[in-house]
C-alpha positions as CSV (number, residue, x, y, z in Angstrom):
1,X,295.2,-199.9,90.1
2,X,291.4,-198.5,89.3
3,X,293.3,-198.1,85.5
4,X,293.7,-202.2,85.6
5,X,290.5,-203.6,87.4
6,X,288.8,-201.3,85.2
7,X,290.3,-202.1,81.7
8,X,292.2,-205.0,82.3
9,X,289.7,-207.6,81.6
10,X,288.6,-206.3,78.7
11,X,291.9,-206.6,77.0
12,X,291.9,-209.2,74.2
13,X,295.1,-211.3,74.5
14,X,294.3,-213.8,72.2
15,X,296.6,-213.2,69.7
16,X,299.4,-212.7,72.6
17,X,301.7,-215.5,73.2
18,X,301.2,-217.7,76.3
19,X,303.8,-216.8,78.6
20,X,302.6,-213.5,77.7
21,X,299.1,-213.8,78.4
22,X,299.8,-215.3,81.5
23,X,301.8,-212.8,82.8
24,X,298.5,-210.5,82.0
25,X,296.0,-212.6,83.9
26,X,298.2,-212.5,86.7
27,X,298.9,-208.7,86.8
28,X,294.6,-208.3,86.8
29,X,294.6,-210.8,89.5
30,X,296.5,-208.8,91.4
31,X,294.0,-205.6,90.7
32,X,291.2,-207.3,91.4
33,X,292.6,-208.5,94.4
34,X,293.8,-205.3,95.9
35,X,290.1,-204.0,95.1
36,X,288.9,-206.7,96.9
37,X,287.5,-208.9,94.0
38,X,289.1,-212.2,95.3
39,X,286.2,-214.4,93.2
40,X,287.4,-212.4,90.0
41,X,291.0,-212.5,90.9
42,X,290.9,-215.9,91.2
43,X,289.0,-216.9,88.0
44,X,292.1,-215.2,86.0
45,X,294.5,-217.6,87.4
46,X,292.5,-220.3,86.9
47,X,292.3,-219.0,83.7
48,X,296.1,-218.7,83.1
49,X,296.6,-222.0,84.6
50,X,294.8,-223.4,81.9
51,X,297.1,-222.4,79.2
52,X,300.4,-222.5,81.2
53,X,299.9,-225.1,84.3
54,X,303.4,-225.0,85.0
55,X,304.1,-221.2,84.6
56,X,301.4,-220.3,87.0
57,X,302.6,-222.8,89.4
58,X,306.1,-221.3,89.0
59,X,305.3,-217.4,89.3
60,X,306.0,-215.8,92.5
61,X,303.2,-213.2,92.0
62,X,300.3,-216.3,91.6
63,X,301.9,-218.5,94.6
64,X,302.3,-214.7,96.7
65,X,298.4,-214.2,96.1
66,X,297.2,-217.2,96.6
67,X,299.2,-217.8,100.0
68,X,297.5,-214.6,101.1
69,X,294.0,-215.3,100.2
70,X,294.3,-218.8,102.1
71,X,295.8,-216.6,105.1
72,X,293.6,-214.0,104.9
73,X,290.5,-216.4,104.5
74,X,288.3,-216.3,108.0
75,X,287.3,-220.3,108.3
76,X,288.3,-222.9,105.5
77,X,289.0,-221.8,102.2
78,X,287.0,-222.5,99.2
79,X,287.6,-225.9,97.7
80,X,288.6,-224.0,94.8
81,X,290.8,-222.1,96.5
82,X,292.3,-224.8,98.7
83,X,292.9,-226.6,95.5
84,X,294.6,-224.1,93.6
85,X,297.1,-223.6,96.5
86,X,297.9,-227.0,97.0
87,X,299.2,-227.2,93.1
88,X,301.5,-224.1,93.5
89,X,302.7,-225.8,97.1
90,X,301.9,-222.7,99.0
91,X,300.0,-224.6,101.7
C-alpha cells in the first residue's frame, strides 16, 4: 500500500482512457485512505467523478469508501463529504 500512496499520484493518466483512469483514482483513494489521508482520498474521487459521474457513482469500491468515511466520521461530515455520498446513495 506505502508502493501506491507513495507513487500513485504521481502517475500521469492522461493519455489513459476514462473508465481507466477512473478505476486509478479510485485504487489511490483507497491508499490514501488506509494511510489515513481521507482529505487526499477524497479529492481523487472527486476527481474521477469529474470525468465519469456515473461510473464513480456506480463503483462499489467509491460508494464502499465513502460509506465508511461518513461512518467513521466523529460529528457531521464535511459538506463535501455529505455531498459526495448522497450522489452515490450511500447515505
Amino acid at each position: 500500500m506505502q508502493l501506491a500512496v507513495d507513487l500513485g499520484p504521481q502517475i500521469d493518466t492522461s493519455t489513459l482512457p476514462t473508465e481507466r483512469r477512473t478505476r486509478h483514482n479510485l485504487e489511490v483513494a483507497r491508499a490514501l485512505s488506509a494511510h489515513n489521508r481521507l482529505d487526499d482520498a477524497l479529492s481523487k474521487i472527486l476527481e474521477a467523478e469529474v470525468w465519469a459521474p456515473e461510473q464513480v457513482r456506480s463503483h462499489y469500491l467509491a460508494r464502499e469508501l465513502v460509506l465508511t468515511w461518513v461512518r467513521n466520521q466523529r460529528g457531521r461530515p464535511s459538506r463535501t463529504l455529505a455531498d459526495l455520498a448522497g450522489r452515490l446513495h450511500v447515505i
